[in-house]
XYZ file of C-alpha atoms in Angstrom:
508
model
C -199.554 -22.831 -14.444
C -199.249 -19.738 -16.630
C -196.363 -17.358 -16.097
C -193.584 -17.342 -13.565
C -191.106 -20.055 -12.667
C -192.003 -23.208 -10.767
C -190.139 -23.437 -7.498
C -187.630 -26.253 -7.705
C -188.043 -26.644 -11.467
C -185.361 -25.504 -13.932
C -186.616 -22.894 -16.371
C -184.158 -20.550 -17.998
C -185.200 -17.985 -18.961
C -188.554 -18.049 -17.133
C -191.568 -17.043 -19.227
C -192.709 -13.458 -18.687
C -195.868 -13.370 -16.549
C -198.877 -11.490 -17.921
C -199.882 -8.094 -16.548
C -201.994 -8.199 -13.403
C -205.367 -7.385 -15.057
C -205.078 -10.331 -17.456
C -203.854 -12.742 -14.778
C -206.514 -11.600 -12.296
C -209.269 -11.945 -14.882
C -208.345 -15.599 -15.331
C -207.988 -16.215 -11.589
C -211.388 -14.850 -10.575
C -213.009 -17.373 -12.889
C -211.582 -20.252 -10.842
C -214.347 -20.911 -8.318
C -212.363 -23.496 -6.349
C -209.417 -21.096 -5.991
C -211.696 -18.338 -4.752
C -213.366 -20.651 -2.250
C -209.988 -21.814 -0.896
C -208.730 -18.239 -0.578
C -211.904 -16.911 1.023
C -211.972 -19.625 3.677
C -208.275 -19.320 4.525
C -207.945 -15.529 4.580
C -211.120 -14.998 6.622
C -210.019 -17.595 9.159
C -206.537 -16.100 9.579
C -207.631 -12.483 9.804
C -210.367 -13.203 12.345
C -207.850 -15.023 14.568
C -205.340 -12.179 14.130
C -207.896 -9.582 15.212
C -208.553 -11.496 18.446
C -204.828 -11.934 19.152
C -204.067 -8.247 18.597
C -206.997 -7.175 20.770
C -205.364 -8.895 23.751
C -202.630 -6.232 23.885
C -203.488 -2.830 25.320
C -200.258 -1.369 23.954
C -200.563 -2.648 20.372
C -200.537 0.862 18.900
C -197.354 1.694 20.808
C -195.709 -1.572 19.728
C -196.635 -0.777 16.133
C -195.089 2.673 16.368
C -191.988 1.256 18.068
C -191.519 -1.234 15.240
C -191.858 1.546 12.690
C -189.323 3.730 14.503
C -186.777 0.897 14.863
C -187.038 0.051 11.177
C -186.819 3.671 10.022
C -183.809 4.336 12.241
C -182.054 1.222 10.937
C -182.728 2.112 7.302
C -181.352 5.636 7.801
C -178.114 4.196 9.191
C -178.079 0.900 7.306
C -174.517 1.317 6.051
C -173.188 1.514 9.598
C -175.249 -1.377 10.936
C -174.327 -3.677 8.043
C -170.633 -3.148 8.725
C -171.251 -3.816 12.425
C -173.182 -6.978 11.508
C -170.381 -8.237 9.267
C -167.772 -7.691 11.966
C -169.895 -9.522 14.551
C -170.556 -12.521 12.264
C -166.855 -12.857 11.381
C -165.911 -12.548 15.037
C -168.251 -15.450 15.829
C -166.647 -17.687 13.187
C -168.863 -17.043 10.167
C -168.052 -15.747 6.688
C -169.933 -12.850 5.063
C -170.527 -12.465 1.336
C -172.030 -9.396 -0.364
C -174.347 -9.917 -3.354
C -175.361 -6.925 -5.460
C -178.034 -8.833 -7.388
C -179.677 -12.218 -7.864
C -177.079 -13.534 -10.287
C -174.225 -12.793 -7.902
C -176.068 -14.338 -4.964
C -176.780 -17.505 -6.948
C -173.137 -17.778 -8.040
C -171.982 -17.435 -4.453
C -174.375 -20.036 -3.062
C -173.897 -22.601 -5.822
C -170.137 -22.200 -5.493
C -170.288 -22.757 -1.743
C -172.417 -25.889 -2.113
C -170.202 -27.338 -4.869
C -167.131 -26.723 -2.683
C -168.568 -29.137 -0.099
C -168.883 -31.886 -2.709
C -172.583 -32.338 -1.867
C -175.326 -32.626 -4.474
C -178.376 -31.986 -2.308
C -179.401 -29.415 0.274
C -182.294 -28.939 2.664
C -183.925 -25.532 2.835
C -185.753 -23.460 5.391
C -188.672 -21.470 3.964
C -187.090 -18.314 2.528
C -188.609 -15.494 0.494
C -185.164 -14.177 -0.428
C -184.082 -17.442 -2.076
C -187.367 -17.537 -4.003
C -186.808 -13.935 -5.062
C -183.459 -14.765 -6.668
C -184.550 -18.128 -8.115
C -181.989 -20.073 -6.095
C -183.667 -23.467 -6.464
C -183.546 -23.148 -10.235
C -179.911 -22.005 -10.173
C -178.946 -24.984 -7.993
C -180.872 -27.385 -10.224
C -178.987 -26.055 -13.251
C -175.745 -27.066 -11.514
C -176.994 -30.537 -10.664
C -177.787 -29.742 -7.023
C -181.193 -30.781 -5.651
C -182.797 -28.397 -3.165
C -185.483 -29.900 -0.920
C -188.019 -27.560 0.666
C -188.812 -28.630 4.240
C -191.576 -26.207 5.214
C -194.839 -28.151 4.837
C -196.513 -25.620 2.562
C -193.353 -25.139 0.492
C -193.074 -28.924 0.189
C -196.618 -29.035 -1.188
C -195.748 -26.318 -3.707
C -192.530 -28.041 -4.758
C -194.061 -31.500 -5.115
C -196.963 -30.003 -7.080
C -194.572 -28.225 -9.490
C -196.434 -25.110 -8.450
C -195.681 -21.587 -7.305
C -196.220 -20.005 -3.865
C -199.306 -17.794 -3.643
C -199.009 -16.397 -0.115
C -196.135 -15.128 2.022
C -197.041 -17.114 5.134
C -199.037 -19.987 3.644
C -197.554 -20.618 0.182
C -200.058 -23.394 -0.596
C -203.109 -21.426 0.522
C -204.678 -21.993 -2.903
C -204.740 -25.769 -2.335
C -207.351 -27.677 -0.341
C -206.779 -30.914 1.572
C -207.980 -33.151 -1.232
C -205.570 -31.588 -3.693
C -202.697 -31.943 -1.206
C -203.484 -35.639 -0.667
C -203.434 -36.228 -4.422
C -200.094 -34.420 -4.789
C -198.527 -36.481 -1.997
C -199.795 -39.749 -3.469
C -198.550 -38.921 -6.954
C -195.256 -37.108 -6.345
C -193.639 -38.107 -3.059
C -192.117 -41.330 -4.387
C -190.206 -39.414 -7.059
C -188.587 -37.170 -4.437
C -187.874 -39.722 -1.729
C -190.025 -41.722 0.655
C -193.450 -42.381 -0.902
C -196.747 -41.458 0.705
C -198.257 -44.103 3.009
C -200.735 -46.525 1.484
C -204.328 -45.404 1.836
C -203.408 -41.795 2.665
C -206.530 -39.697 3.351
C -207.007 -35.944 3.415
C -207.181 -35.593 7.197
C -204.668 -32.983 8.445
C -203.006 -35.402 10.873
C -202.331 -37.994 8.170
C -201.040 -35.401 5.699
C -198.697 -33.935 8.318
C -197.432 -37.410 9.258
C -196.773 -38.261 5.609
C -194.729 -35.065 5.235
C -192.838 -35.746 8.473
C -191.811 -39.242 7.398
C -190.859 -38.018 3.928
C -188.673 -35.204 5.282
C -187.045 -37.109 8.139
C -184.706 -39.045 5.861
C -183.602 -35.823 4.182
C -182.845 -34.125 7.498
C -180.730 -37.051 8.657
C -178.827 -37.288 5.364
C -178.211 -33.661 4.378
C -174.813 -32.076 5.001
C -175.753 -28.612 3.741
C -178.628 -26.410 4.853
C -179.853 -23.167 3.264
C -181.948 -20.619 5.112
C -183.110 -17.062 5.153
C -183.701 -15.075 8.327
C -186.457 -12.954 9.802
C -183.972 -10.709 11.598
C -180.213 -10.130 11.867
C -178.894 -8.469 15.047
C -176.028 -6.125 14.213
C -174.498 -5.924 17.695
C -174.063 -9.697 18.115
C -174.147 -11.148 14.577
C -177.129 -13.288 15.578
C -179.649 -14.496 12.986
C -183.250 -15.289 13.895
C -185.789 -17.580 12.238
C -189.354 -17.852 13.566
C -191.604 -20.728 12.478
C -194.489 -22.930 13.501
C -193.382 -26.447 12.541
C -189.801 -27.059 13.685
C -188.552 -28.050 10.239
C -186.443 -24.916 10.133
C -184.708 -25.825 13.372
C -183.786 -29.220 11.900
C -182.193 -27.455 8.895
C -180.325 -25.022 11.125
C -178.882 -27.520 13.580
C -178.233 -30.824 11.771
C -176.222 -29.948 8.612
C -172.485 -29.350 8.901
C -172.634 -26.317 6.587
C -175.275 -23.585 6.800
C -175.707 -20.889 4.133
C -178.106 -18.042 4.928
C -179.306 -15.665 2.192
C -180.832 -12.558 3.749
C -181.968 -9.195 2.432
C -179.976 -6.312 3.896
C -183.143 -4.683 5.235
C -183.647 -7.526 7.760
C -181.034 -5.925 10.056
C -181.954 -4.594 13.505
C -179.411 -2.751 15.664
C -179.647 -4.523 19.031
C -180.828 -7.686 20.716
C -183.364 -5.645 22.667
C -185.076 -4.581 19.417
C -186.267 -8.163 18.978
C -188.581 -7.641 21.951
C -190.926 -5.572 19.796
C -190.971 -7.776 16.716
C -191.304 -11.050 18.586
C -194.607 -9.681 19.904
C -195.981 -8.137 16.714
C -194.859 -10.697 14.110
C -196.553 -13.857 15.468
C -199.816 -12.057 16.202
C -199.885 -10.480 12.739
C -198.947 -13.653 10.868
C -200.217 -16.821 12.544
C -202.351 -15.082 15.202
C -200.262 -16.706 17.945
C -198.985 -15.009 21.099
C -195.517 -16.288 20.307
C -193.977 -18.485 17.660
C -193.746 -22.179 18.598
C -190.145 -22.223 17.328
C -187.811 -19.231 17.540
C -184.306 -20.288 16.468
C -181.292 -18.033 16.962
C -177.698 -18.777 15.997
C -174.469 -16.857 16.251
C -171.494 -18.084 14.245
C -170.388 -21.723 14.354
C -169.711 -24.564 16.754
C -166.470 -26.564 17.017
C -167.789 -29.448 19.052
C -168.684 -32.673 17.225
C -171.664 -33.336 19.476
C -172.995 -29.782 19.711
C -175.968 -28.515 17.732
C -175.341 -26.076 14.929
C -173.147 -25.789 11.835
C -169.381 -26.036 11.854
C -169.263 -23.770 8.794
C -171.545 -20.756 8.429
C -171.881 -18.409 5.445
C -174.051 -15.281 5.403
C -174.947 -13.870 1.969
C -176.170 -10.276 2.303
C -178.536 -9.582 -0.593
C -179.133 -6.155 -2.132
C -180.986 -6.903 -5.406
C -182.673 -3.508 -5.687
C -182.921 -2.674 -1.998
C -180.390 0.161 -2.105
C -182.285 1.682 -5.034
C -185.522 1.391 -3.060
C -183.870 3.019 -0.062
C -183.134 6.101 -2.191
C -186.875 6.714 -2.707
C -188.156 8.818 0.198
C -191.733 7.598 -0.230
C -191.172 4.052 -1.435
C -188.483 3.115 1.095
C -191.064 2.403 3.789
C -191.720 -0.905 1.989
C -188.361 -2.060 3.392
C -189.860 -2.000 6.896
C -191.841 -5.127 5.985
C -191.364 -8.065 8.375
C -193.202 -10.501 6.045
C -196.158 -11.144 8.333
C -198.702 -11.294 5.440
C -201.438 -9.499 7.422
C -202.015 -7.180 4.458
C -202.788 -10.131 2.164
C -205.425 -11.521 4.506
C -207.494 -8.315 4.550
C -207.046 -7.298 0.910
C -210.238 -7.697 -1.183
C -208.179 -7.814 -4.378
C -205.873 -10.594 -3.153
C -208.815 -12.588 -1.792
C -210.376 -12.717 -5.243
C -207.330 -12.878 -7.504
C -204.906 -14.982 -5.421
C -201.150 -14.686 -5.261
C -200.193 -16.050 -8.691
C -201.797 -13.085 -10.454
C -199.093 -10.787 -9.029
C -196.323 -12.533 -10.990
C -193.931 -12.236 -8.062
C -192.849 -14.152 -4.972
C -194.213 -11.156 -3.042
C -197.975 -11.180 -3.681
C -200.732 -9.002 -2.302
C -200.486 -5.357 -1.258
C -196.869 -5.549 -0.084
C -195.884 -7.232 -3.338
C -197.643 -4.504 -5.313
C -195.254 -1.918 -3.840
C -192.131 -4.010 -3.203
C -191.734 -5.900 -6.483
C -191.914 -2.829 -8.768
C -189.244 -1.148 -6.649
C -186.896 -4.138 -6.505
C -187.325 -5.000 -10.188
C -188.229 -1.627 -11.724
C -191.402 -0.751 -13.636
C -190.125 -1.403 -17.164
C -191.954 -4.740 -17.589
C -195.661 -5.088 -18.233
C -196.309 -6.960 -14.985
C -194.368 -4.542 -12.779
C -195.990 -1.508 -14.389
C -199.418 -3.006 -13.636
C -198.829 -3.965 -9.989
C -199.328 -0.476 -8.467
C -202.859 -0.615 -9.907
C -203.639 -3.983 -8.272
C -205.475 -2.287 -5.416
C -208.722 -0.558 -4.562
C -206.841 1.832 -2.201
C -209.265 0.894 0.586
C -206.508 1.223 3.206
C -207.205 -2.034 5.052
C -203.591 -3.112 4.466
C -202.252 -0.028 6.237
C -204.562 -0.534 9.197
C -203.247 -4.040 9.938
C -199.558 -3.530 9.111
C -197.519 -4.065 12.321
C -194.844 -1.581 11.155
C -197.294 1.005 9.767
C -196.330 0.871 6.083
C -198.674 3.280 4.298
C -199.198 0.986 1.323
C -201.871 3.169 -0.362
C -199.494 6.144 -0.288
C -196.735 4.127 -1.961
C -199.159 2.701 -4.529
C -200.209 6.184 -5.623
C -196.554 7.254 -5.690
C -195.648 4.316 -7.934
C -198.625 4.954 -10.207
C -197.253 8.426 -10.788
C -193.853 6.939 -11.643
C -195.431 4.497 -14.102
C -197.499 7.156 -15.853
C -194.800 9.802 -16.109
C -191.755 7.607 -16.699
C -188.549 9.548 -16.045
C -185.228 8.602 -14.507
C -184.597 5.824 -11.986
C -181.690 3.835 -10.588
C -181.421 0.096 -11.120
C -178.511 -1.749 -9.516
C -176.551 1.472 -9.288
C -177.101 2.459 -12.942
C -179.265 5.346 -14.124
C -181.979 4.228 -16.551
C -184.782 6.084 -18.316
C -188.270 4.780 -17.661
C -190.668 5.047 -20.557
C -194.129 6.468 -19.821
C -196.653 3.686 -19.438
C -198.458 2.454 -22.514
C -202.172 3.163 -22.540
C -201.893 6.539 -20.799
C -201.203 8.667 -23.888
C -204.823 9.815 -24.167
C -204.932 10.710 -20.468
C -201.719 12.727 -20.720
C -203.015 14.527 -23.831
C -206.294 15.351 -22.048
C -204.426 16.722 -19.029
C -202.218 18.888 -21.245
C -205.265 20.241 -23.075
C -206.999 20.990 -19.767
C -203.909 22.798 -18.528
C -203.791 24.986 -21.619
C -207.518 25.779 -21.371
C -207.440 26.659 -17.660
C -204.512 28.978 -18.304
C -206.556 30.926 -20.909
C -209.885 32.199 -19.488
C -211.175 33.327 -22.848
C -210.588 29.968 -24.457
C -212.128 28.209 -21.451
C -215.303 30.316 -21.661
C -215.644 29.734 -25.385
C -215.163 26.019 -24.939
C -217.776 25.843 -22.167
C -220.355 27.611 -24.321
C -219.719 25.333 -27.278
C -220.054 22.233 -25.094
C -223.307 23.545 -23.538
C -224.897 24.381 -26.893
C -224.045 20.985 -28.379
C -224.993 18.911 -25.350
C -227.931 17.196 -27.058
C -225.467 15.504 -29.382
C -223.142 14.193 -26.659
C -222.843 10.396 -26.349
C -223.649 8.617 -23.094
C -220.465 6.521 -23.288
C -216.920 7.176 -24.385
C -215.652 5.915 -27.725
C -212.423 4.032 -28.414
C -210.112 3.262 -25.439
C -212.585 4.836 -22.999
C -215.339 2.376 -23.878
C -214.299 -0.124 -21.167
C -214.428 2.560 -18.457
C -217.827 3.868 -19.499
C -219.375 0.463 -20.101
C -220.831 0.574 -16.580
C -221.007 4.359 -16.182
C -222.981 7.144 -17.841
C -221.097 10.315 -18.653
C -222.324 13.258 -16.570
C -224.811 15.518 -18.317
C -223.515 18.885 -19.424
C -225.497 21.836 -17.927
C -227.233 24.259 -20.242
C -224.902 27.027 -19.140
C -221.609 27.327 -17.293
C -221.326 28.509 -13.712
C -219.636 31.690 -14.931
C -222.545 32.533 -17.251
C -225.093 31.707 -14.541
C -223.258 33.987 -12.088
C -223.284 36.904 -14.506
C -226.919 36.367 -15.501
C -228.218 36.172 -11.918
C -225.839 38.716 -10.386
C -224.241 36.112 -8.161
C -227.523 34.379 -7.406
C -229.302 37.471 -6.125
C -231.777 37.452 -9.012
C -233.434 34.215 -10.064
C -233.851 33.445 -13.701
C -235.364 30.750 -15.822
C -233.303 28.165 -17.658
C -229.749 27.186 -17.072
C -227.992 25.347 -14.356
C -230.144 22.272 -14.410
């Protein structure tokens, strides 16, 4: 695979991914990828539409989710302190991580302190964001993904391409081949004669993972929500693998972005209705696991040691942006990916981030900054059709944030990264556009110069090219430049006395 870091594979430093246009151009030429994506996204979004239509109060639930998230973000400092106090009171330990490096140091240190050399993991976007698997591997600790799709990605030395279905770019035949070839190197081999039927593939994964669940002493998770008033963490899933990771290991380490906080237990009522319908098109998640602190009993379910790592990694900087902060409402449902025409054709790898699709196009450049080529290109990875906003269960106006970030990329200026002020350079490739805008501003501010320029352009119109030269050639390759009229509107107005007297020539 080109660009990015393979999940579970050590690569330091990871190669820089190409800008979105180059990566997308390569992806759209992969006919099998496009077929896989088209089938999967159309299936999921059609099911989601039917599930949402069952609720008469969907619009009110959507607005309630938005209001809860916005309120929490405005008072996040207070709720995080309340969350920490509640977790400690329940027997857990809270760690604060300003960035990915600090979070990785904390987690690897905690695992090494147990003396263990392998961990089982619940599907977690936050741990992918910080490259935790690679950091653990560098310290000689093997991290085993237990979500079925994440297992496919890990065994295939691949990268996730979807928030909900990380292996959406793979079909059943490819998955069968990966299991046959790779499972033996990671543990229990695939059964003899394994076919590509879903039941057989799921059974092969279940048998492969069972021995890891029963052996592992350390589990690592993320969380969908953290309840500030009780210190409770919540994971929703469809398979039950997450519950095995949360209940069997003696030590549990959860790495969670600070924006996943909600104030009260009652707030979960809204999200446990909107999240499953928007993600898997189910009325409720088959497995909703909640845990508060630790257990002392030898026979009881749950960890005897619990660590919560609260991850910032650019979130505080994002919170400072009045327009961009709405991206922090995201509950990772992936509904925006399934309706996006750009994602459907380009796939998730083209985004060069663990957060693909429309939400990734606004979240990644804010968490990482727009200094790199890939992050500067992501706000343009959209047609601005608005379908993503229409399906978002917390009403994130993704097109508005995309336009806002495009302005930031073009103009450069000052930004904050991890608490430090940095200067953003204006985007490469926009120099001609900025020069044209400055020239237009000067001309519009000087009526005499504008009139003279209009007359010159009109009198020389027979010599005008139909396409733009130089950098503008790509834009005009499929467009003809508009024809210049024989006279300007101002001249026509004067000649015809405001249209009251007709005259020959001009205007057409």
